[in-house]
Every structure is written in C-alpha cells, then in structure tokens.
mmCIF file of the C-alpha atoms, coordinates in Angstrom:
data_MODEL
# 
_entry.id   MODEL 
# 
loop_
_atom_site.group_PDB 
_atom_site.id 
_atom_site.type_symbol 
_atom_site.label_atom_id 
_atom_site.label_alt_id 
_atom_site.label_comp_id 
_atom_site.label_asym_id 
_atom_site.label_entity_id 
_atom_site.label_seq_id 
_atom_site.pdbx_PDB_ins_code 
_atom_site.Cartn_x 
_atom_site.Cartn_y 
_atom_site.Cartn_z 
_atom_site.occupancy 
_atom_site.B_iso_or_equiv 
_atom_site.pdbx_formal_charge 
_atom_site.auth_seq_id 
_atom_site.auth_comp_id 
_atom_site.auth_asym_id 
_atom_site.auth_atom_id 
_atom_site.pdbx_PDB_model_num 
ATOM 1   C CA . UNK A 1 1   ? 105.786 96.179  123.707 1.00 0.00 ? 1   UNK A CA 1 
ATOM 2   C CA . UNK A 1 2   ? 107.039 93.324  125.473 1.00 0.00 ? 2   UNK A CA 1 
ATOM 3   C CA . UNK A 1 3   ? 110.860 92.566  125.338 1.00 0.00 ? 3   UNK A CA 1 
ATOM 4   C CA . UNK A 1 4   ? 110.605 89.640  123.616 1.00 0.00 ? 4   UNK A CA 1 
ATOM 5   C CA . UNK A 1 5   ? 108.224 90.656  120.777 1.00 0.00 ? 5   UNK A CA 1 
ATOM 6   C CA . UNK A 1 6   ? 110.885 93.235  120.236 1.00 0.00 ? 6   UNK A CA 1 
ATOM 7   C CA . UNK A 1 7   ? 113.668 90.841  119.694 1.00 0.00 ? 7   UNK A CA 1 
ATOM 8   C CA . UNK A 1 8   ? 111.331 88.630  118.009 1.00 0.00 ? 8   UNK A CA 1 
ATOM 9   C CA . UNK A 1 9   ? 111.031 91.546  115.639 1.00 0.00 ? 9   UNK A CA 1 
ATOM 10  C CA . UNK A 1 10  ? 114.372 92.425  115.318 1.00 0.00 ? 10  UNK A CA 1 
ATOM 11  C CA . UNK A 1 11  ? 115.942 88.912  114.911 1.00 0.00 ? 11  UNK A CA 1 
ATOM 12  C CA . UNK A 1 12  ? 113.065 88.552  111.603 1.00 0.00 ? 12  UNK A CA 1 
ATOM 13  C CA . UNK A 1 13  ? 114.079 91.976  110.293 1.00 0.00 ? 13  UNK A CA 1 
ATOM 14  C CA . UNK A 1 14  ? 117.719 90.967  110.197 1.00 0.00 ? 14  UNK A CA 1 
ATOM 15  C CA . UNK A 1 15  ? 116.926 87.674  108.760 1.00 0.00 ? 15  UNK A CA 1 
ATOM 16  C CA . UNK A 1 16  ? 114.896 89.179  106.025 1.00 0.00 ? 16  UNK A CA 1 
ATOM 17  C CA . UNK A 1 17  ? 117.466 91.807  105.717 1.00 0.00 ? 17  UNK A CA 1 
ATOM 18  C CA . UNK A 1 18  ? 120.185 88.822  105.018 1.00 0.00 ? 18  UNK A CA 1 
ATOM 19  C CA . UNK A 1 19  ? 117.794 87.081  102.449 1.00 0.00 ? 19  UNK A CA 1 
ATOM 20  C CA . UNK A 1 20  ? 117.132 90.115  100.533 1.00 0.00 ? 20  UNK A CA 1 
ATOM 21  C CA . UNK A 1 21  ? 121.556 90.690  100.386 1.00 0.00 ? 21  UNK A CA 1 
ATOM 22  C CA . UNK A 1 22  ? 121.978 87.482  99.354  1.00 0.00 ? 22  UNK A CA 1 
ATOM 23  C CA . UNK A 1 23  ? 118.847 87.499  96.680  1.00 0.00 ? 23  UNK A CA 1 
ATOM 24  C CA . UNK A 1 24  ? 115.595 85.476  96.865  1.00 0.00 ? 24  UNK A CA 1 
ATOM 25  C CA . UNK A 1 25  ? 112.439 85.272  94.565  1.00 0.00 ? 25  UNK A CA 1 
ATOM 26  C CA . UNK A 1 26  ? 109.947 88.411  94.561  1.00 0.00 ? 26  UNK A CA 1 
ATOM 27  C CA . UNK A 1 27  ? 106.369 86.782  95.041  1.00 0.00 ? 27  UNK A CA 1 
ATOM 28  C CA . UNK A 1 28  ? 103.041 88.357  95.813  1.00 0.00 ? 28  UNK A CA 1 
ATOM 29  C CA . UNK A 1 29  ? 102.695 87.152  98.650  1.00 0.00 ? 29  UNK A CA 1 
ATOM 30  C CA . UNK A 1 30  ? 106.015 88.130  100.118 1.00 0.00 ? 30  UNK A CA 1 
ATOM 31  C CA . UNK A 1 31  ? 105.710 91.649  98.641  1.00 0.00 ? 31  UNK A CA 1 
ATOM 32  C CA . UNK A 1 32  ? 102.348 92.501  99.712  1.00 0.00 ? 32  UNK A CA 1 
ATOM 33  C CA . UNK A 1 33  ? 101.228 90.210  103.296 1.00 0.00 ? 33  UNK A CA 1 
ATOM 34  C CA . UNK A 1 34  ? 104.095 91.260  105.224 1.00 0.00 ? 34  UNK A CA 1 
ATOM 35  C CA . UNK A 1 35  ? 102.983 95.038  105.224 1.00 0.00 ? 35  UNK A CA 1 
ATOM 36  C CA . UNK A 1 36  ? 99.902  94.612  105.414 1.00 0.00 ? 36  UNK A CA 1 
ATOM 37  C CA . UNK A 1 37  ? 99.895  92.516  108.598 1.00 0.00 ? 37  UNK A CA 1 
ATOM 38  C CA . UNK A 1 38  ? 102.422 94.653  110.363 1.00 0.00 ? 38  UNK A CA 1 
ATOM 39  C CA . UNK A 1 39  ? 100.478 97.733  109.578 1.00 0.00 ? 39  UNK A CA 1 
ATOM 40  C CA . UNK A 1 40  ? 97.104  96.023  110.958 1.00 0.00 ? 40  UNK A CA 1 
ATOM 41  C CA . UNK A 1 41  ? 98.969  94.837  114.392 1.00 0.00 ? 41  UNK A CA 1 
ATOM 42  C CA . UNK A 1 42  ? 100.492 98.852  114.302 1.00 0.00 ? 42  UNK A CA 1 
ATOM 43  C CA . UNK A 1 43  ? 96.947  100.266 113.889 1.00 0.00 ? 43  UNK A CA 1 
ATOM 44  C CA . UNK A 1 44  ? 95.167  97.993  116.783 1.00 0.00 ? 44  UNK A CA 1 
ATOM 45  C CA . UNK A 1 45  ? 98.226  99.050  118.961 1.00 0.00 ? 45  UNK A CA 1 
ATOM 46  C CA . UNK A 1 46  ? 97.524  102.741 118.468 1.00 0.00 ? 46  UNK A CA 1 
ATOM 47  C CA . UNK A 1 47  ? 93.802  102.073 118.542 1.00 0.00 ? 47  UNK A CA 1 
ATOM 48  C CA . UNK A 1 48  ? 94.418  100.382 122.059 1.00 0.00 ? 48  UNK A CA 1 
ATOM 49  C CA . UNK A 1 49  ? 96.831  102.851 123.608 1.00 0.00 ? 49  UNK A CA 1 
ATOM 50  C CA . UNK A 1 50  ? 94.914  105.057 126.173 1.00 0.00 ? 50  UNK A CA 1 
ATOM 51  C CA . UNK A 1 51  ? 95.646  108.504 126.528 1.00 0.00 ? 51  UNK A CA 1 
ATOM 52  C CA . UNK A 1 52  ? 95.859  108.930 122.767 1.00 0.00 ? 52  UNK A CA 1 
ATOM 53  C CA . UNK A 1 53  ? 96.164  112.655 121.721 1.00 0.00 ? 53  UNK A CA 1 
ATOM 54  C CA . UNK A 1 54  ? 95.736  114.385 118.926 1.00 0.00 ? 54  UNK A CA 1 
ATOM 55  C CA . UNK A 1 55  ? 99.486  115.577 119.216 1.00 0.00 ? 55  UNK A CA 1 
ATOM 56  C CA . UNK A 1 56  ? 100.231 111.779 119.033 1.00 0.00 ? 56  UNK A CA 1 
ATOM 57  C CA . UNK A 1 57  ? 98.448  111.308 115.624 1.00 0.00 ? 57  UNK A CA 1 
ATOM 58  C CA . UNK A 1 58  ? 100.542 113.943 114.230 1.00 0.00 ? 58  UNK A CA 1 
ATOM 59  C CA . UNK A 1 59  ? 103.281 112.287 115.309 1.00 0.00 ? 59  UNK A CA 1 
ATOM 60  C CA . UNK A 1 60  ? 102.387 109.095 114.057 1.00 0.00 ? 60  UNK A CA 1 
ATOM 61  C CA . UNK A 1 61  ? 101.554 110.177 110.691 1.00 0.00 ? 61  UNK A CA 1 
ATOM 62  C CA . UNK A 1 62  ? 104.644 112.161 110.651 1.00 0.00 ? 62  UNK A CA 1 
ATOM 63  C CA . UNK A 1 63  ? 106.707 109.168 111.216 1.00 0.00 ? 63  UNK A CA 1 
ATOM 64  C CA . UNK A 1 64  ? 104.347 106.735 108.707 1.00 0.00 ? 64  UNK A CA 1 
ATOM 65  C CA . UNK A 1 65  ? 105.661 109.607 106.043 1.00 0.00 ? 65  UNK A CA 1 
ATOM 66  C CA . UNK A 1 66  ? 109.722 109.645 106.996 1.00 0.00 ? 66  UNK A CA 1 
ATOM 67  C CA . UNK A 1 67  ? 108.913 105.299 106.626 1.00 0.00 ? 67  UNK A CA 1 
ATOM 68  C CA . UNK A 1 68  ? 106.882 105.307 103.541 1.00 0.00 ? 68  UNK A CA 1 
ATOM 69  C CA . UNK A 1 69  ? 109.652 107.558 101.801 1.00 0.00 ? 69  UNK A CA 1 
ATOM 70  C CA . UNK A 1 70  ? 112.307 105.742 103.524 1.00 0.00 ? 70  UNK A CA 1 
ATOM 71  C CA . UNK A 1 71  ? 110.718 102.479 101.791 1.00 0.00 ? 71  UNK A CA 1 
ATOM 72  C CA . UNK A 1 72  ? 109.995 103.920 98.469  1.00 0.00 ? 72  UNK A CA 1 
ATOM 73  C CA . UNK A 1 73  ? 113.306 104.827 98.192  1.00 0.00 ? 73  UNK A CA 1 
ATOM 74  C CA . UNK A 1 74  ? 115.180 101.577 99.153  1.00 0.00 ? 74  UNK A CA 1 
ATOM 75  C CA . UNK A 1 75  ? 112.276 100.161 96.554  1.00 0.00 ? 75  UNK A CA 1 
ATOM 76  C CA . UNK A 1 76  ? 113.945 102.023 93.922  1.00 0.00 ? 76  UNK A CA 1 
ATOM 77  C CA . UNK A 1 77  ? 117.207 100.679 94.746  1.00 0.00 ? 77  UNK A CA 1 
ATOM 78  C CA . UNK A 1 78  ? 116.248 97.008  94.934  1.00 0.00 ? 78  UNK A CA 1 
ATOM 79  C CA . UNK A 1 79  ? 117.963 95.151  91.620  1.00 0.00 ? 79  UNK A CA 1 
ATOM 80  C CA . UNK A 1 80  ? 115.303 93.176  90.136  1.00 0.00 ? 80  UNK A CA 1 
ATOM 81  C CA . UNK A 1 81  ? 116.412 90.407  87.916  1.00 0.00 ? 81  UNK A CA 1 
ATOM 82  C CA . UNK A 1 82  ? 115.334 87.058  85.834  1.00 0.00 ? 82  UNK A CA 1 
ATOM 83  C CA . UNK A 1 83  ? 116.784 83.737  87.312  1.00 0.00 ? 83  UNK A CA 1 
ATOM 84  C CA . UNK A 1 84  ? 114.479 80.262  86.614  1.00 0.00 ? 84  UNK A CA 1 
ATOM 85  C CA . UNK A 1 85  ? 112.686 82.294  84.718  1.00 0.00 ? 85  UNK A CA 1 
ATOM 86  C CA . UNK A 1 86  ? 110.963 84.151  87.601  1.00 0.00 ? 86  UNK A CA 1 
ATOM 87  C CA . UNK A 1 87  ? 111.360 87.541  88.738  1.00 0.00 ? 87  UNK A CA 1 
ATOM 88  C CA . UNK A 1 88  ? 113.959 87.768  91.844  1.00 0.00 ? 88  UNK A CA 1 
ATOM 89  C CA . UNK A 1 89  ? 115.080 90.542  94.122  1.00 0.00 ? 89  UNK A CA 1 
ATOM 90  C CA . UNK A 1 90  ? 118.488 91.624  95.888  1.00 0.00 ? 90  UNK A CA 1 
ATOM 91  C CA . UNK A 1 91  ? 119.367 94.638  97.897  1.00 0.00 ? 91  UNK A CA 1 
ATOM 92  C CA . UNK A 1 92  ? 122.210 96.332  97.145  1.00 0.00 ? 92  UNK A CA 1 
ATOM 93  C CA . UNK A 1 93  ? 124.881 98.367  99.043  1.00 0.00 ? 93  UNK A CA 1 
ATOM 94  C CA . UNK A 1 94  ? 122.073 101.601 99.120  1.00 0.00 ? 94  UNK A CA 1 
ATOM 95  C CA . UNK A 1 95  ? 119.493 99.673  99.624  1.00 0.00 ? 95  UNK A CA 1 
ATOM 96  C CA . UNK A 1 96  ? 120.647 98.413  102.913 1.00 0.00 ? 96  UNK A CA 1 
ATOM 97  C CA . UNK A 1 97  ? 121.972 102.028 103.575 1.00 0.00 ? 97  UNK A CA 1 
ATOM 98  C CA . UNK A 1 98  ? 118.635 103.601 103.222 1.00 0.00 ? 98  UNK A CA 1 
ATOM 99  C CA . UNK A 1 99  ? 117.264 101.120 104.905 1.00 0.00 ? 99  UNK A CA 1 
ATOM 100 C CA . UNK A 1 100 ? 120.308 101.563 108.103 1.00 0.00 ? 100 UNK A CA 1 
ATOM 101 C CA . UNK A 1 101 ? 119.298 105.698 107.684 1.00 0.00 ? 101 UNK A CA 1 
ATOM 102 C CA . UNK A 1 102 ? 115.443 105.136 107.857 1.00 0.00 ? 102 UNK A CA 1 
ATOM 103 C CA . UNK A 1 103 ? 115.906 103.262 111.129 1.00 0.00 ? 103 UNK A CA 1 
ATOM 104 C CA . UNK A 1 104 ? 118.079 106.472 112.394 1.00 0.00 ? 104 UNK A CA 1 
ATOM 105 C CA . UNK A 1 105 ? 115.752 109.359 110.868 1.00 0.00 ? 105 UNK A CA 1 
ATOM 106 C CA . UNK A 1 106 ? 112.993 107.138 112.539 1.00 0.00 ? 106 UNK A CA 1 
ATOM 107 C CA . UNK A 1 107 ? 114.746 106.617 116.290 1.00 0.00 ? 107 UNK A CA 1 
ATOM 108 C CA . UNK A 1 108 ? 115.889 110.422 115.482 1.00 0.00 ? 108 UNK A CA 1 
ATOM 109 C CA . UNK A 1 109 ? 112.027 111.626 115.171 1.00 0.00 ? 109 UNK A CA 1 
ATOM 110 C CA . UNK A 1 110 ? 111.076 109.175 117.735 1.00 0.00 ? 110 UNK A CA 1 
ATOM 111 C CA . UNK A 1 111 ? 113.461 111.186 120.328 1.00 0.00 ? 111 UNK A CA 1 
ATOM 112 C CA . UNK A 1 112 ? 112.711 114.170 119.541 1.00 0.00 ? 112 UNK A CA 1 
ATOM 113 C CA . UNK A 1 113 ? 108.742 113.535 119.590 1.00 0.00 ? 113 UNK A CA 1 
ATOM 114 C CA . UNK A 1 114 ? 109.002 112.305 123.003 1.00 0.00 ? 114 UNK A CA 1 
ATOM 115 C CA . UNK A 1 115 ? 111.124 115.059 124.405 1.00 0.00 ? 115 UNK A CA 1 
ATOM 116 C CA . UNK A 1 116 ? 108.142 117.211 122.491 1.00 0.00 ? 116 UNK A CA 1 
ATOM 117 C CA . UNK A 1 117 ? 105.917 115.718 124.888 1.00 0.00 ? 117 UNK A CA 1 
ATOM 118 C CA . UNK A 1 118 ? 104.606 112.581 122.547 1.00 0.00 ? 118 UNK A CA 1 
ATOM 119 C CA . UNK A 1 119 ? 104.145 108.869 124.184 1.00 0.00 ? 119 UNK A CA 1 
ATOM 120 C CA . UNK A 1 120 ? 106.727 107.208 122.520 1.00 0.00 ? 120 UNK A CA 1 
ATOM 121 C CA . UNK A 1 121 ? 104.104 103.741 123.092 1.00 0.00 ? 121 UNK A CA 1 
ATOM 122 C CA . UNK A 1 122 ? 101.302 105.512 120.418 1.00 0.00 ? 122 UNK A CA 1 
ATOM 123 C CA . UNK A 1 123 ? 103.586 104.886 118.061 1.00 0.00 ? 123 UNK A CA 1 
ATOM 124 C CA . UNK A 1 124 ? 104.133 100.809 117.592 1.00 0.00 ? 124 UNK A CA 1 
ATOM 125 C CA . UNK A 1 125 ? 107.261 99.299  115.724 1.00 0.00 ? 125 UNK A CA 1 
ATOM 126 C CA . UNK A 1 126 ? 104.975 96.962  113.498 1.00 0.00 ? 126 UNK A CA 1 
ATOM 127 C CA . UNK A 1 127 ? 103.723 99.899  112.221 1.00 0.00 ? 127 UNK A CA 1 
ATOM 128 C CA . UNK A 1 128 ? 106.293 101.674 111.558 1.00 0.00 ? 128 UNK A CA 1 
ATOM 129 C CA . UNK A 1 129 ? 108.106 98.759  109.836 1.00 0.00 ? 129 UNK A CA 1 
ATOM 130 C CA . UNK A 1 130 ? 105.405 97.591  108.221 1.00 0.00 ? 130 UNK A CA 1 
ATOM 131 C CA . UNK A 1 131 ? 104.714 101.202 106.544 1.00 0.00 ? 131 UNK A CA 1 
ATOM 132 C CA . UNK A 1 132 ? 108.322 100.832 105.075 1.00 0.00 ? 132 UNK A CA 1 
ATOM 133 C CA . UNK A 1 133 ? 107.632 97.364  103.705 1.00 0.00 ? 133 UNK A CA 1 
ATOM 134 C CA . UNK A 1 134 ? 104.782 98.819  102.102 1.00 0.00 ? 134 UNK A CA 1 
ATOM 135 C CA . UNK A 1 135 ? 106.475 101.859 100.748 1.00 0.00 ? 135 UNK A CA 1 
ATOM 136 C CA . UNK A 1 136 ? 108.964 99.244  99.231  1.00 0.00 ? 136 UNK A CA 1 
ATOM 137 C CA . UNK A 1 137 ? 106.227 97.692  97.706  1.00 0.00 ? 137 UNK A CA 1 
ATOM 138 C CA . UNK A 1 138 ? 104.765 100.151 95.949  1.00 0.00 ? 138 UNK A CA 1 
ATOM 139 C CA . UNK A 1 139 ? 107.848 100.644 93.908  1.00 0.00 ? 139 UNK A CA 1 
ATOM 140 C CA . UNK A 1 140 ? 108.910 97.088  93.175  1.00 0.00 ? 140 UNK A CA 1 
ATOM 141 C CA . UNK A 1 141 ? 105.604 96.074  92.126  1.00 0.00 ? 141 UNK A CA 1 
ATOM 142 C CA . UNK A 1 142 ? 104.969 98.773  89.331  1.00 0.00 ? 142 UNK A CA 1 
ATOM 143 C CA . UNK A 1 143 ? 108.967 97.674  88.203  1.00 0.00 ? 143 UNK A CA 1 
ATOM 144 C CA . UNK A 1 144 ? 108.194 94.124  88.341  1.00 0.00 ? 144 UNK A CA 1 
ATOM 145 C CA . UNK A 1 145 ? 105.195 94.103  86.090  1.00 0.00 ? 145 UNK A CA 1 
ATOM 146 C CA . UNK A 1 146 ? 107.129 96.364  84.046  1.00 0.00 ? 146 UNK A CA 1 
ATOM 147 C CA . UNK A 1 147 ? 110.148 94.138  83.687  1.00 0.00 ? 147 UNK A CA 1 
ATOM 148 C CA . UNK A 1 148 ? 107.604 91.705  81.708  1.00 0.00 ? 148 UNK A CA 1 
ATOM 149 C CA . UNK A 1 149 ? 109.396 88.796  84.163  1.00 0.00 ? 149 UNK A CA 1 
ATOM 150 C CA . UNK A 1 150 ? 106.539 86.546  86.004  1.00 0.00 ? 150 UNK A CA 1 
ATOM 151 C CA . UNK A 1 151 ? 106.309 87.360  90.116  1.00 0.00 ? 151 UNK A CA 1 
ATOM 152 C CA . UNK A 1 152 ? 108.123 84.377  91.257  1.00 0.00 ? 152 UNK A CA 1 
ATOM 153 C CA . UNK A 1 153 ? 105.621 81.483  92.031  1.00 0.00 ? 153 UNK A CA 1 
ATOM 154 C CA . UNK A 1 154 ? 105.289 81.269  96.397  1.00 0.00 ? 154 UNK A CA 1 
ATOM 155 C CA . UNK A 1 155 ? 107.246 79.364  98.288  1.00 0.00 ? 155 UNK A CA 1 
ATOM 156 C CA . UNK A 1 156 ? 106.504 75.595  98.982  1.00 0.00 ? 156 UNK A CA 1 
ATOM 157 C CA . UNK A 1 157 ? 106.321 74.987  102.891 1.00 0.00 ? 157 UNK A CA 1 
ATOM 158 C CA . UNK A 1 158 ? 108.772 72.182  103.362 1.00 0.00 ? 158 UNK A CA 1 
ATOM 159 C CA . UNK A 1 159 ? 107.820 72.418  106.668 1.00 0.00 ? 159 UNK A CA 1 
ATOM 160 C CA . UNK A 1 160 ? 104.175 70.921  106.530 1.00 0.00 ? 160 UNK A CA 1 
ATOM 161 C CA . UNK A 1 161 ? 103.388 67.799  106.159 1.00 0.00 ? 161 UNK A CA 1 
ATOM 162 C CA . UNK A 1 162 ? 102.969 65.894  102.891 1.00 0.00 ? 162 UNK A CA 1 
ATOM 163 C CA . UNK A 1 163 ? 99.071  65.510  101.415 1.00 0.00 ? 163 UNK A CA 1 
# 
C-alpha cells in the first residue's frame, strides 16, 4: 500500500473516531457502506497479491476473526440514544479502548504472522478495518431496531450543488 493511501486511511479513521466521541446520527448508510466497501477493496487486494499461500489465508482469516470480535465488542459498547427524534450514536471511554486494543491485538498478530513466515502485504488494512466496522455493525443494528428509535435519516451533502 502506498504511503499516502495509508495516511489517507489513518487521517479518516481518526476523524471518524472524533465524530463518533463527540456523537453523530446512526444512519443506514453510515452503518452498513463503509464496511462493505473497505472489505471489497481488502478482498481485491488479497485476490491481487501474487504469491498467495494457503498459510496466508489462515492468517487472514485469523486476523478477520480477532477484527470482527474486536468490532462486535466496541458495538456493544456504543451508547445509542434519541435526539431530534432519530436514533444517534457516541462512543464511550471502552469503546474507544477496544477499539485502541483491537489495533494492538491486530499489529500484535500481524508481527508475529510475519516472523511465522506470512507476507504481511496478503493481508490489506481496508480489510481489516473494514471487518471491524462490520463487526460493529452487526451489533448496533439489532440494538437500534430494538430501541424502537427511527435510523437517523442520511446526511444532506452541503457540498453539492443545489437542484
């Protein structure tokens, strides 16, 4: 991965990351694209990266298990809550913890794979994030639908143009 993707990635984690502290709305679209997109960029990475082995798919669904839990968790953590009369979200003090220890149980497996002998490129960020995200999404959507408070409507995109 290319050292600016990598920052690029970073710098929207954290800004996601500050969002989420502060609160914002919890919308289907923001819940559910974000994964999925990530995860599809992940897969085409791995399904590009030559030299592929199957010690390399272990590893990779090894670490898509330590991020999925990872997520789930923090997803358990997020407070939901009414405000406008739409459903919002906002991490708390564990969330972002589990969130901090994820990244280290991930860089943690990611060293040791690689000193095992793994390529540490099979494995892409995006789809390592983006298997979080989702894991955090499959929590907060069963407990928003069960807090009987709409999925916030999406976001208007102030920065198009007027129709």
């Amino acid at each position: 991965m290319s050292g600016w993707v990598l920052v690029s990635l970073v710098v929207g984690v954290v800004v996601m990351l500050v969002f989420r502290m502060l609160g914002e709305p919890l919308n289907w679209r923001d819940t559910v694209a974000p994964p999925i997109v990530l995860i599809a960029i992940g897969v085409a990475g791995v399904v590009g990266f030559k030299g592929l082995t199957s010690a390399d798919v272990w590893w990779i669904v090894g670490s898509c298990a330590v991020g999925l839990v990872f997520g789930a968790a923090r997803g358990a953590t997020i407070r939901l809550y009414a405000k406008k009369g739409e459903l919002w979200q906002r991490y708390r003090k564990s969330s972002l913890a589990l969130f901090v220890l994820g990244v280290a149980v991930s860089i943690g497996f990611t060293v040791l794979a690689v000193k095992c002998g793994m390529h540490e490129q099979a494995r892409p960020y995006q789809l390592a994030i983006g298997v979080s995200f989702a894991g955090e999404a499959l929590v907060l959507i069963p407990r928003g639908l069960a807090s009987e408070v709409p999925f916030a409507r999406d976001k208007e995109r102030r920065w198009l143009p007027s129709r």
